[in-house]
Short mmCIF file of C-alpha atoms (C1' of nucleotides) in Angstrom, two decimals:
data_model
loop_
_atom_site.label_atom_id
_atom_site.label_comp_id
_atom_site.label_asym_id
_atom_site.label_seq_id
_atom_site.Cartn_x
_atom_site.Cartn_y
_atom_site.Cartn_z
CA MET A 1 76.87 -19.59 -78.14
CA SER A 2 73.73 -18.03 -79.50
CA ALA A 3 70.38 -19.25 -80.61
CA ALA A 4 71.40 -19.46 -84.30
CA ARG A 5 74.56 -21.72 -83.46
CA GLU A 6 72.17 -24.03 -81.20
CA GLU A 7 69.61 -24.16 -84.08
CA SER A 8 72.55 -25.07 -86.36
CA ARG A 9 72.97 -28.66 -83.98
CA VAL A 10 72.02 -31.59 -86.34
CA PRO A 11 69.49 -33.75 -84.39
CA GLY A 12 70.11 -37.21 -83.69
CA ARG A 13 73.98 -37.27 -82.73
CA GLU A 14 76.12 -35.40 -80.46
CA PRO A 15 76.87 -31.45 -81.96
CA LEU A 16 80.45 -31.88 -82.94
CA THR A 17 81.87 -29.85 -84.86
CA ALA A 18 83.09 -30.62 -88.34
CA PRO A 19 87.07 -30.58 -87.46
CA VAL A 20 86.42 -32.73 -84.55
CA GLU A 21 84.27 -35.13 -86.92
CA ASP A 22 87.69 -34.97 -89.27
CA TYR A 23 90.09 -35.52 -86.16
CA LEU A 24 88.09 -38.66 -85.08
CA LYS A 25 87.75 -40.24 -88.94
CA ALA A 26 91.56 -39.61 -89.31
CA ILE A 27 92.80 -41.08 -85.69
CA TYR A 28 90.09 -43.86 -86.68
CA ALA A 29 92.11 -44.61 -89.65
CA ILE A 30 95.22 -44.62 -88.38
CA GLY A 31 94.52 -46.66 -85.38
CA ARG A 32 92.30 -48.98 -87.44
CA GLY A 33 90.17 -48.74 -84.48
CA SER A 34 92.70 -49.68 -82.19
CA GLY A 35 96.11 -48.37 -82.00
CA ALA A 36 97.51 -45.04 -81.28
CA ALA A 37 97.87 -42.20 -83.99
CA ALA A 38 101.36 -40.44 -84.27
CA THR A 39 100.64 -36.38 -83.96
CA ASN A 40 102.56 -35.74 -87.27
CA GLU A 41 100.15 -38.50 -88.97
CA ILE A 42 97.24 -36.74 -88.11
CA ALA A 43 98.58 -33.63 -89.16
CA GLN A 44 99.79 -34.98 -92.84
CA ARG A 45 96.19 -36.78 -93.11
CA LEU A 46 94.16 -33.73 -92.64
CA ALA A 47 96.97 -31.65 -94.14
CA LEU A 48 97.49 -29.39 -90.93
CA ALA A 49 100.30 -28.09 -89.02
CA PRO A 50 101.78 -30.40 -86.00
CA ALA A 51 100.84 -27.85 -83.96
CA SER A 52 97.39 -27.67 -85.08
CA VAL A 53 97.11 -31.16 -83.88
CA SER A 54 98.41 -30.72 -80.46
CA GLY A 55 96.16 -28.17 -79.35
CA MET A 56 93.04 -29.94 -80.83
CA VAL A 57 94.15 -33.44 -79.28
CA ARG A 58 93.98 -31.88 -75.69
CA ARG A 59 90.72 -30.26 -76.47
CA LEU A 60 89.54 -33.82 -77.44
CA ALA A 61 91.05 -35.70 -74.62
CA ASP A 62 89.28 -33.08 -72.24
CA GLN A 63 86.18 -34.29 -74.03
CA GLY A 64 86.81 -37.52 -73.19
CA LEU A 65 86.87 -38.78 -76.74
CA LEU A 66 90.69 -39.33 -76.76
CA ALA A 67 93.59 -40.95 -74.63
CA TYR A 68 96.01 -38.48 -74.91
CA GLU A 69 99.97 -38.90 -73.31
CA ARG A 70 101.95 -35.73 -74.01
CA TYR A 71 104.68 -37.02 -76.55
CA HIS A 72 103.02 -39.92 -76.91
CA GLY A 73 100.28 -40.13 -79.43
CA VAL A 74 96.39 -40.55 -79.18
CA LYS A 75 94.16 -43.24 -78.75
CA LEU A 76 90.48 -43.06 -79.28
CA THR A 77 88.55 -43.69 -75.99
CA GLU A 78 85.18 -45.79 -76.40
CA SER A 79 83.29 -42.85 -77.01
CA GLY A 80 85.44 -41.34 -79.58
CA ARG A 81 85.45 -44.80 -81.72
CA ARG A 82 81.62 -44.65 -81.47
CA ALA A 83 81.77 -41.06 -82.58
CA ALA A 84 84.58 -41.55 -85.54
CA LEU A 85 81.88 -44.72 -86.58
CA ARG A 86 78.98 -42.59 -86.59
CA THR A 87 80.60 -40.16 -88.88
CA LEU A 88 82.21 -43.10 -91.05
CA ARG A 89 78.74 -44.31 -91.09
CA ARG A 90 77.29 -41.36 -92.94
CA HIS A 91 80.29 -40.94 -95.17
CA ARG A 92 79.84 -43.93 -96.29
CA VAL A 93 76.04 -44.57 -96.70
CA ILE A 94 76.03 -40.84 -98.33
CA GLU A 95 78.85 -42.30 -100.96
CA ALA A 96 76.75 -45.15 -101.60
CA TYR A 97 73.45 -43.20 -101.91
CA LEU A 98 75.20 -41.16 -104.20
CA ALA A 99 76.43 -43.54 -106.73
CA GLU A 100 73.34 -45.57 -106.36
CA ALA A 101 70.45 -43.37 -106.53
CA LEU A 102 71.99 -39.97 -107.94
CA GLY A 103 74.68 -41.19 -110.49
CA TYR A 104 77.64 -40.19 -109.39
CA PRO A 105 80.81 -41.50 -110.91
CA TRP A 106 82.74 -43.42 -108.10
CA ASP A 107 85.61 -40.85 -108.44
CA ARG A 108 83.32 -38.17 -107.26
CA VAL A 109 81.70 -39.32 -104.44
CA HIS A 110 84.28 -39.12 -102.15
CA GLU A 111 84.43 -35.15 -101.86
CA GLU A 112 81.00 -34.62 -101.81
CA ALA A 113 80.67 -36.91 -99.01
CA GLU A 114 83.00 -35.39 -97.42
CA ARG A 115 81.14 -32.16 -96.69
CA LEU A 116 77.75 -33.81 -96.55
CA GLU A 117 78.49 -36.24 -93.90
CA HIS A 118 78.68 -33.09 -91.18
CA ALA A 119 75.74 -31.61 -92.19
CA ALA A 120 73.28 -34.90 -92.57
CA SER A 121 71.07 -35.98 -89.71
CA ASP A 122 70.92 -39.48 -88.70
CA GLU A 123 67.40 -39.76 -90.14
CA LEU A 124 68.49 -38.61 -93.54
CA VAL A 125 71.46 -40.90 -93.60
CA ASP A 126 68.72 -43.53 -92.45
CA ARG A 127 66.58 -42.88 -95.14
CA MET A 128 69.54 -42.94 -97.53
CA ALA A 129 70.91 -46.38 -96.63
CA ALA A 130 67.00 -47.84 -96.86
CA THR A 131 66.33 -46.18 -99.79
CA ILE A 132 69.24 -48.31 -101.76
CA GLY A 133 68.60 -51.22 -99.50
CA GLU A 134 70.68 -51.53 -96.91
CA PRO A 135 74.22 -51.39 -98.39
CA GLU A 136 76.87 -53.11 -96.78
CA VAL A 137 79.59 -51.42 -98.38
CA ASP A 138 80.31 -48.27 -99.88
CA PRO A 139 81.33 -47.65 -103.77
CA HIS A 140 84.99 -48.68 -102.90
CA GLY A 141 84.23 -51.73 -101.40
CA ALA A 142 84.78 -50.03 -97.83
CA PRO A 143 82.42 -51.81 -95.18
CA ILE A 144 79.49 -49.22 -93.50
CA PRO A 145 79.14 -49.36 -90.09
CA THR A 146 75.95 -50.42 -88.94
CA LYS A 147 74.02 -48.17 -86.52
CA ASP A 148 74.89 -49.79 -83.65
CA GLY A 149 78.68 -49.01 -84.19
CA SER A 150 79.83 -52.35 -85.43
CA VAL A 151 82.02 -52.58 -88.39
CA ASP A 152 83.87 -55.23 -90.34
CA GLU A 153 87.09 -54.96 -89.93
CA THR A 154 88.52 -57.89 -92.22
CA GLU A 155 92.00 -57.11 -93.09
CA TYR A 156 92.43 -57.90 -96.93
CA THR A 157 95.53 -58.94 -98.73
CA SER A 158 96.80 -56.37 -101.02
CA LEU A 159 97.28 -56.89 -104.87
CA ALA A 160 100.68 -56.12 -104.52
CA ASP A 161 101.12 -59.12 -101.61
CA LEU A 162 99.28 -61.84 -103.94
CA ALA A 163 102.04 -64.45 -104.73
CA VAL A 164 102.57 -65.19 -108.68
CA GLY A 165 99.60 -67.38 -109.51
CA ALA A 166 97.21 -66.32 -107.33
CA SER A 167 93.54 -65.39 -107.91
CA GLY A 168 91.21 -62.98 -105.85
CA VAL A 169 88.21 -61.07 -105.77
CA VAL A 170 88.80 -57.16 -105.42
CA VAL A 171 87.01 -56.29 -102.47
CA ARG A 172 88.06 -52.73 -102.17
CA VAL A 173 90.13 -49.93 -103.53
CA ALA A 174 91.87 -48.37 -100.50
CA ASP A 175 92.17 -44.67 -101.97
CA GLU A 176 89.70 -41.74 -102.68
CA ASP A 177 92.01 -40.04 -105.54
CA PRO A 178 89.75 -39.60 -108.28
CA GLU A 179 92.57 -39.96 -110.69
CA MET A 180 93.74 -43.22 -109.62
CA LEU A 181 89.69 -44.29 -109.17
CA ARG A 182 89.23 -43.16 -112.72
CA TYR A 183 92.41 -45.38 -114.01
CA LEU A 184 91.51 -48.50 -112.00
CA GLY A 185 87.63 -47.78 -113.25
CA GLU A 186 89.34 -47.83 -117.03
CA LEU A 187 91.21 -51.10 -116.20
CA SER A 188 88.04 -52.65 -114.64
CA ILE A 189 89.77 -53.02 -111.56
CA LEU A 190 86.88 -52.51 -109.41
CA PRO A 191 84.74 -54.35 -106.61
CA GLY A 192 83.49 -57.88 -107.36
CA LYS A 193 86.00 -58.02 -109.90
CA ARG A 194 87.89 -61.85 -110.09
CA ILE A 195 92.01 -61.30 -110.99
CA THR A 196 94.91 -63.37 -111.39
CA VAL A 197 98.65 -62.30 -110.78
CA LYS A 198 100.36 -63.28 -113.82
CA SER A 199 103.86 -62.59 -113.43
CA ARG A 200 105.50 -59.54 -111.12
CA ALA A 201 108.78 -57.82 -112.68
CA PRO A 202 111.73 -57.98 -109.79
CA TYR A 203 112.89 -54.91 -108.24
CA ASP A 204 109.57 -53.65 -107.12
CA GLY A 205 108.23 -53.62 -110.75
CA PRO A 206 104.89 -54.16 -112.77
CA ILE A 207 102.56 -56.86 -112.00
CA THR A 208 101.02 -58.59 -114.90
CA LEU A 209 97.14 -59.00 -113.94
CA GLY A 210 94.44 -61.15 -115.86
CA SER A 211 90.80 -60.15 -115.42
CA GLY A 212 88.51 -62.54 -117.66
CA ARG A 213 89.96 -62.44 -120.98
CA GLN A 214 91.75 -59.42 -120.22
CA GLU A 215 95.64 -58.56 -119.39
CA MET A 216 97.13 -55.60 -118.26
CA SER A 217 100.16 -54.31 -116.10
CA ILE A 218 100.10 -52.09 -113.14
CA GLY A 219 102.89 -50.69 -110.61
CA PRO A 220 103.36 -52.01 -107.18
CA ALA A 221 102.27 -48.14 -105.54
CA LEU A 222 98.96 -48.92 -107.66
CA ALA A 223 98.66 -52.28 -106.45
CA SER A 224 99.17 -51.57 -102.88
CA HIS A 225 95.88 -50.05 -102.88
CA VAL A 226 93.71 -52.98 -104.23
CA LEU A 227 92.43 -55.03 -101.62
CA VAL A 228 91.35 -58.64 -102.38
CA ALA A 229 90.02 -61.58 -100.80
CA PRO A 230 92.31 -64.61 -102.22
CA LEU A 231 90.80 -67.50 -103.70
CA ALA A 232 91.90 -71.11 -102.70
CA ASP A 233 92.67 -72.49 -106.04
CA ARG A 234 96.39 -71.68 -106.04
CA ALA A 235 99.39 -70.18 -103.97
CA GLY A 236 99.43 -68.42 -100.85
CA LYS A 237 100.77 -65.15 -100.41
CA ARG A 238 103.89 -63.83 -101.26
CA GLY A 239 106.90 -64.07 -99.21
CA MET B 1 94.18 -20.44 -94.47
CA SER B 2 95.30 -23.71 -94.60
CA ALA B 3 95.09 -26.57 -97.19
CA ALA B 4 92.54 -28.24 -95.33
CA ARG B 5 90.69 -25.20 -95.24
CA GLU B 6 91.01 -24.78 -99.15
CA GLU B 7 89.99 -28.47 -99.48
CA SER B 8 86.45 -28.04 -97.74
CA ARG B 9 85.50 -25.68 -100.07
CA VAL B 10 82.56 -26.42 -102.11
CA PRO B 11 83.30 -26.88 -106.05
CA GLY B 12 80.84 -24.86 -108.35
CA ARG B 13 80.78 -22.01 -106.67
CA GLU B 14 82.17 -19.21 -104.29
CA PRO B 15 83.63 -20.21 -100.99
CA LEU B 16 81.19 -18.35 -98.92
CA THR B 17 80.70 -19.27 -95.38
CA ALA B 18 77.58 -20.78 -93.98
CA PRO B 19 77.00 -17.48 -91.96
CA VAL B 20 77.46 -15.51 -94.70
CA GLU B 21 74.87 -17.22 -96.77
CA ASP B 22 72.45 -17.55 -93.94
CA TYR B 23 72.67 -13.70 -93.78
CA LEU B 24 72.29 -13.19 -97.56
CA LYS B 25 69.31 -15.72 -97.56
CA ALA B 26 67.69 -13.75 -94.75
CA ILE B 27 68.25 -10.27 -96.22
CA TYR B 28 66.93 -11.19 -99.28
CA ALA B 29 63.52 -12.62 -97.63
CA ILE B 30 63.31 -9.16 -95.79
CA GLY B 31 63.70 -7.22 -98.72
CA ARG B 32 62.25 -9.46 -101.63
CA GLY B 33 65.01 -8.74 -103.50
CA SER B 34 64.57 -5.29 -103.92
CA GLY B 35 63.88 -3.08 -100.33
CA ALA B 36 66.25 -2.51 -97.80
CA ALA B 37 66.67 -4.55 -94.71
CA ALA B 38 66.78 -3.39 -91.12
CA THR B 39 69.56 -4.40 -88.94
CA ASN B 40 66.71 -5.64 -86.10
CA GLU B 41 64.92 -7.53 -88.21
CA ILE B 42 67.97 -9.26 -89.86
CA ALA B 43 69.05 -9.93 -86.23
CA GLN B 44 65.86 -11.31 -85.19
CA ARG B 45 65.51 -13.82 -88.35
CA LEU B 46 68.84 -15.05 -87.63
CA ALA B 47 68.15 -15.02 -84.02
CA LEU B 48 71.33 -12.95 -83.30
CA ALA B 49 72.40 -9.76 -81.23
CA PRO B 50 72.28 -6.65 -83.41
CA ALA B 51 75.43 -5.92 -82.61
CA SER B 52 76.58 -9.00 -84.25
CA VAL B 53 74.84 -7.76 -87.34
CA SER B 54 76.31 -4.46 -87.30
CA GLY B 55 79.81 -6.12 -87.44
CA MET B 56 78.78 -8.91 -89.98
CA VAL B 57 77.02 -6.44 -92.49
CA ARG B 58 80.14 -4.13 -92.45
CA ARG B 59 82.21 -6.81 -93.98
CA LEU B 60 79.69 -8.22 -96.40
CA ALA B 61 79.67 -4.78 -97.44
CA ASP B 62 83.37 -4.77 -97.96
CA GLN B 63 83.10 -7.62 -99.95
CA GLY B 64 80.77 -6.32 -102.35
CA LEU B 65 77.80 -8.32 -101.51
CA LEU B 66 75.39 -5.41 -99.66
CA ALA B 67 75.17 -1.73 -99.88
CA TYR B 68 75.18 -0.56 -96.78
CA GLU B 69 74.79 2.99 -95.16
CA ARG B 70 75.33 3.18 -91.38
CA TYR B 71 72.12 3.64 -89.24
CA HIS B 72 70.22 2.99 -92.46
CA GLY B 73 70.08 -0.54 -93.04
CA VAL B 74 71.09 -2.71 -95.96
CA LYS B 75 70.42 -3.89 -99.87
CA LEU B 76 71.83 -6.33 -101.63
CA THR B 77 73.92 -5.84 -104.61
CA GLU B 78 73.36 -7.65 -107.84
CA SER B 79 76.53 -9.97 -106.61
CA GLY B 80 75.07 -10.34 -103.23
CA ARG B 81 71.16 -10.99 -105.05
CA ARG B 82 72.91 -13.69 -107.21
CA ALA B 83 74.46 -15.54 -104.14
CA ALA B 84 71.12 -15.29 -102.13
CA LEU B 85 69.60 -16.75 -105.04
CA ARG B 86 72.12 -19.51 -105.28
CA THR B 87 71.78 -20.38 -101.82
CA LEU B 88 67.84 -20.21 -102.09
CA ARG B 89 67.87 -22.56 -105.14
CA ARG B 90 69.87 -25.09 -103.22
CA HIS B 91 67.85 -24.88 -100.19
CA ARG B 92 64.47 -25.53 -102.13
CA VAL B 93 65.73 -28.17 -104.74
CA ILE B 94 66.75 -30.01 -101.51
CA GLU B 95 63.71 -29.85 -99.91
CA ALA B 96 62.14 -30.69 -102.95
CA TYR B 97 64.44 -33.86 -103.41
CA LEU B 98 63.55 -34.69 -99.70
CA ALA B 99 60.09 -34.96 -100.07
CA GLU B 100 59.83 -36.80 -103.27
CA ALA B 101 62.76 -39.34 -103.32
CA LEU B 102 63.07 -39.70 -99.67
CA GLY B 103 59.84 -39.51 -98.53
CA TYR B 104 60.32 -36.60 -95.97
CA PRO B 105 57.30 -35.09 -94.32
CA TRP B 106 56.78 -31.78 -95.82
CA ASP B 107 57.22 -30.23 -91.92
CA ARG B 108 61.03 -31.63 -91.69
CA VAL B 109 62.55 -30.64 -94.84
CA HIS B 110 62.82 -27.30 -93.83
CA GLU B 111 65.36 -27.99 -91.13
CA GLU B 112 67.37 -30.94 -93.24
CA ALA B 113 67.63 -28.31 -96.22
CA GLU B 114 68.99 -25.82 -93.76
CA ARG B 115 72.36 -27.52 -93.03
CA LEU B 116 72.94 -29.13 -96.36
CA GLU B 117 72.50 -26.10 -98.57
CA HIS B 118 75.77 -25.01 -97.25
CA ALA B 119 77.66 -28.23 -97.74
CA ALA B 120 75.84 -29.19 -100.84
CA SER B 121 77.69 -28.91 -104.62
CA ASP B 122 75.83 -27.22 -107.55
CA GLU B 123 76.40 -30.57 -109.20
CA LEU B 124 74.37 -32.62 -106.39
CA VAL B 125 71.79 -30.09 -106.45
CA ASP B 126 71.40 -30.18 -110.45
CA ARG B 127 71.36 -34.05 -110.30
CA MET B 128 68.52 -34.11 -107.48
CA ALA B 129 66.17 -31.81 -109.51
CA ALA B 130 66.89 -33.57 -112.44
CA THR B 131 66.44 -37.02 -110.76
CA ILE B 132 63.13 -35.58 -109.53
CA GLY B 133 62.00 -33.76 -112.71
CA GLU B 134 63.31 -30.27 -112.51
CA PRO B 135 60.62 -29.15 -110.09
CA GLU B 136 59.65 -25.50 -110.06
CA VAL B 137 58.60 -25.08 -106.33
CA ASP B 138 59.27 -26.65 -102.95
CA PRO B 139 57.23 -29.10 -100.88
CA HIS B 140 55.66 -25.46 -99.52
CA GLY B 141 54.90 -24.33 -102.79
CA ALA B 142 57.88 -21.58 -102.96
CA PRO B 143 59.56 -21.35 -106.49
CA ILE B 144 62.70 -22.50 -107.02
CA PRO B 145 65.37 -19.91 -108.56
CA THR B 146 66.72 -21.39 -111.55
CA LYS B 147 70.41 -22.05 -112.79
CA ASP B 148 70.87 -18.44 -114.13
CA GLY B 149 69.24 -16.67 -111.07
CA SER B 150 65.65 -15.59 -112.17
CA VAL B 151 62.78 -16.48 -109.61
CA ASP B 152 59.33 -15.88 -109.74
CA GLU B 153 58.38 -13.36 -107.58
CA THR B 154 54.48 -13.15 -108.06
CA GLU B 155 52.73 -11.65 -105.18
CA TYR B 156 50.04 -13.62 -104.14
CA THR B 157 46.86 -13.00 -101.99
CA SER B 158 46.87 -14.36 -98.13
CA LEU B 159 43.66 -16.66 -97.64
CA ALA B 160 43.57 -13.60 -94.84
CA ASP B 161 42.61 -11.01 -97.31
CA LEU B 162 40.58 -13.01 -99.71
CA ALA B 163 36.95 -11.98 -99.47
CA VAL B 164 34.11 -13.48 -98.26
CA GLY B 165 32.61 -15.66 -100.95
CA ALA B 166 35.94 -15.75 -103.38
CA SER B 167 37.93 -19.17 -104.02
CA GLY B 168 41.42 -19.43 -104.68
CA VAL B 169 43.85 -22.24 -105.05
CA VAL B 170 46.47 -22.49 -102.66
CA VAL B 171 49.69 -21.92 -103.75
CA ARG B 172 52.17 -21.65 -101.05
CA VAL B 173 52.36 -21.56 -97.07
CA ALA B 174 54.53 -18.92 -96.36
CA ASP B 175 55.85 -20.89 -93.17
CA GLU B 176 58.38 -23.21 -92.04
CA ASP B 177 57.17 -23.98 -88.46
CA PRO B 178 56.66 -27.96 -88.24
CA GLU B 179 53.55 -27.52 -85.69
CA MET B 180 51.63 -25.13 -88.21
CA LEU B 181 52.74 -27.20 -91.16
CA ARG B 182 51.37 -30.71 -89.55
CA TYR B 183 48.35 -28.68 -88.54
CA LEU B 184 47.77 -27.40 -92.32
CA GLY B 185 48.46 -30.85 -93.42
CA GLU B 186 45.64 -32.69 -91.51
CA LEU B 187 43.22 -29.63 -92.74
CA SER B 188 44.38 -30.57 -96.01
CA ILE B 189 45.64 -26.99 -96.67
CA LEU B 190 48.02 -27.94 -99.27
CA PRO B 191 49.40 -26.34 -102.40
CA GLY B 192 46.84 -27.24 -105.38
CA LYS B 193 43.81 -27.39 -102.89
CA ARG B 194 40.96 -25.09 -104.14
CA ILE B 195 39.35 -22.94 -101.57
CA THR B 196 36.42 -20.86 -100.90
CA VAL B 197 35.76 -18.42 -98.15
CA LYS B 198 32.52 -18.96 -96.63
CA SER B 199 32.59 -16.01 -94.36
CA ARG B 200 34.79 -14.31 -91.68
CA ALA B 201 33.80 -13.43 -88.37
CA PRO B 202 34.25 -9.60 -87.01
CA TYR B 203 37.36 -8.35 -85.14
CA ASP B 204 39.95 -10.57 -86.82
CA GLY B 205 37.67 -13.57 -85.65
CA PRO B 206 38.22 -16.75 -87.38
CA ILE B 207 37.63 -17.64 -90.96
CA THR B 208 35.35 -20.28 -92.46
CA LEU B 209 36.57 -22.27 -95.14
CA GLY B 210 35.14 -24.77 -97.72
CA SER B 211 37.84 -27.04 -99.78
CA GLY B 212 35.59 -29.90 -101.53
CA ARG B 213 33.05 -31.26 -99.43
CA GLN B 214 35.00 -30.43 -96.45
CA GLU B 215 34.26 -27.15 -94.31
CA MET B 216 36.87 -25.67 -91.68
CA SER B 217 37.77 -22.95 -89.63
CA ILE B 218 41.18 -21.16 -89.27
CA GLY B 219 42.57 -18.33 -87.60
CA PRO B 220 43.72 -15.19 -89.36
CA ALA B 221 47.18 -15.46 -88.06
CA LEU B 222 46.97 -18.71 -89.55
CA ALA B 223 45.21 -17.69 -92.22
CA SER B 224 48.10 -15.12 -93.16
CA HIS B 225 50.53 -17.25 -94.00
CA VAL B 226 48.41 -19.84 -96.73
CA LEU B 227 48.72 -17.79 -100.15
CA VAL B 228 46.48 -18.24 -102.83
CA ALA B 229 45.67 -17.62 -106.25
CA PRO B 230 42.43 -15.98 -106.59
CA LEU B 231 39.62 -17.35 -108.97
CA ALA B 232 37.77 -15.28 -111.22
CA ASP B 233 34.06 -16.33 -110.27
CA ARG B 234 33.41 -14.22 -107.37
CA ALA B 235 34.29 -11.23 -105.56
CA GLY B 236 37.94 -9.65 -105.55
CA LYS B 237 39.99 -8.76 -102.61
CA ARG B 238 39.22 -7.62 -98.89
CA GLY B 239 39.31 -3.61 -98.73
"C1'" DG C 1 60.89 21.24 -81.63
"C1'" DA C 2 62.32 19.05 -77.71
"C1'" DA C 3 62.03 14.85 -74.90
"C1'" DA C 4 61.48 10.06 -74.97
"C1'" DT C 5 61.96 5.64 -77.52
"C1'" DA C 6 63.53 2.67 -80.58
"C1'" DA C 7 67.34 1.62 -83.97
"C1'" DG C 8 71.79 1.11 -84.36
"C1'" DT C 9 76.92 1.18 -83.93
"C1'" DT C 10 80.97 0.79 -81.12
"C1'" DA C 11 84.53 -0.67 -77.81
"C1'" DG C 12 85.86 -4.75 -75.74
"C1'" DT C 13 86.01 -9.89 -74.99
"C1'" DA C 14 84.96 -14.95 -75.80
"C1'" DT C 15 85.62 -19.18 -78.47
"C1'" DG C 16 87.00 -22.49 -82.16
"C1'" DT C 17 90.40 -23.30 -85.09
"C1'" DC C 18 94.65 -22.28 -87.24
"C1'" DC C 19 99.08 -20.52 -87.97
"C1'" DT C 20 104.77 -19.87 -87.32
"C1'" DA C 21 108.58 -19.86 -84.74
"C1'" DA C 22 111.15 -21.25 -80.79
"C1'" DC C 23 111.71 -24.64 -77.43
"C1'" DT C 24 111.76 -29.66 -75.62
"C1'" DT C 25 111.35 -34.67 -75.76
"C1'" DT C 26 111.87 -39.00 -78.04
"C1'" DT C 27 114.20 -41.79 -80.88
"C1'" DC C 28 118.00 -43.27 -84.02
"C1'" DC C 29 122.73 -44.45 -84.79
"C1'" DC C 30 127.67 -45.15 -84.44
"C1'" DG D 1 125.54 -43.64 -74.46
"C1'" DG D 2 125.77 -39.24 -76.59
"C1'" DG D 3 125.11 -36.49 -80.32
"C1'" DA D 4 121.87 -35.54 -84.28
"C1'" DA D 5 117.55 -35.87 -86.24
"C1'" DA D 6 112.78 -36.64 -85.63
"C1'" DA D 7 108.84 -36.03 -83.37
"C1'" DG D 8 105.97 -33.65 -80.42
"C1'" DT D 9 104.89 -28.94 -77.52
"C1'" DT D 10 104.09 -24.10 -76.07
"C1'" DA D 11 104.22 -19.37 -76.72
"C1'" DG D 12 101.53 -15.68 -79.06
"C1'" DG D 13 99.10 -14.50 -82.58
"C1'" DA D 14 95.38 -14.80 -86.30
"C1'" DC D 15 90.59 -14.39 -88.42
"C1'" DA D 16 85.96 -15.29 -87.99
"C1'" DT D 17 81.93 -15.11 -85.72
"C1'" DA D 18 79.75 -14.47 -81.61
"C1'" DC D 19 78.19 -11.88 -77.19
"C1'" DT D 20 77.11 -7.88 -73.62
"C1'" DA D 21 77.33 -2.81 -72.11
"C1'" DA D 22 77.94 1.63 -73.05
"C1'" DC D 23 76.94 4.80 -76.81
"C1'" DT D 24 75.26 7.47 -80.74
"C1'" DT D 25 71.53 8.28 -84.33
"C1'" DA D 26 66.91 8.66 -85.57
"C1'" DT D 27 62.35 8.57 -85.26
"C1'" DT D 28 57.91 9.38 -82.79
"C1'" DT D 29 55.19 11.98 -80.06
"C1'" DC D 30 53.26 15.56 -77.43
#
DNA sequence: GAAATAAGTTAGTATGTCCTAACTTTTCCC
DNA sequence: GGGAAAAGTTAGGACATACTAACTTATTTC
């Protein structure tokens, strides 16, 4: 490799390429850190052909980032997990910074962060985090991994699983689709909001919610992306 | 190309690759917008083998970004010049932002900007510029191209060319070497500083400068990177 | 103006990442 | 448990970018 390529390395971390970082992030997201990831699912997340994934996971396994058994999916090694979390930290700090410091709307931070995360040095990310007061979550409520590689992996309840009558505080919206985010924003279903399930139509029908003095109705597909911390004032989970 | 690659395109501008943007910037810098650039000089700036440049330059010419005549160097076309200035604007706005908003020292903004310039959208760059008050120069005093593609191309006098007795205001340091920048910082030779040439030793010897109540001596190699706007209070240029 | 030197090009190769087409293995279902 | 469907792999190729080695063109120098 040339001197120019050497120079393009990002200081403060291993010189993983952007595609490699994307693979690791995807595998982490699928396995939530622990479980195995299927070739097809990786391919779908990254919008690649399954054949391309087969080739790449072999190389990542050779580099010690993945444990790979042919025909049986992959798992992150400890080293792979650390790399994935470093990228995830960069992504989420950048998202938080764009929203806080530069006034980005929450539906557009993801796309920008998706590119910057590969180019930003750890120093930049740390300065961003310090400037906005060491945030613990990104604008969608996703937890930001710490520098030493730990993350809050609490599994929250989806709004689609909250029983009628139960209340909860929205902690996270687990989707980056700008349209969906804008719509939720209009309904003011945002991290921190308190919400009560008023009713639920049968056959996976619309869910009626109360939030403050507002009342609204959303479909289960949307609700499934809204994660809440249930409040212990009434019922528990749905059956 | 795959959907993933499509997605990685930066919105708000042509999807030029990072290497292509680097070539255009280098060619612009060599030709200062107008003149021709030699293959070898491009290669040296980018730390590439001349043969690699021959290949790339042909492709850029095919794309209409360069005018290329075999064995006779290249020139930017109007379209190439515009692309170069867009990248230069991104680079310099980012440098200014890193220094202003994130407290980066002036000797480290270049390296970070060198990577971010390829990943940042025009929207991000515009928000950065707006946030720090639409700067006109970067931390080294280099002019920031405007969105519509114009730049201040004033040619300033180098400190090495300023006559004994003449004064000037430092407008720019035309080098990105961190060590050099730190040294100049220690001497407090910074954009905006007023400086007088007190004496000049023969045979390209050290130049003695006065700045405020300070007096110091620098070599001509260093002085040649310090650009000044001469003040009309005493002598003119050195012959 | 011809030889020496400098500058630039082509040819052939490598690397990383992607693709499609064809094949193999695993899983599912009756 | 055997065949269909789903999942995954290999083979072979493309593309962008880089390299080295060998060659060609341009420039300098006497």
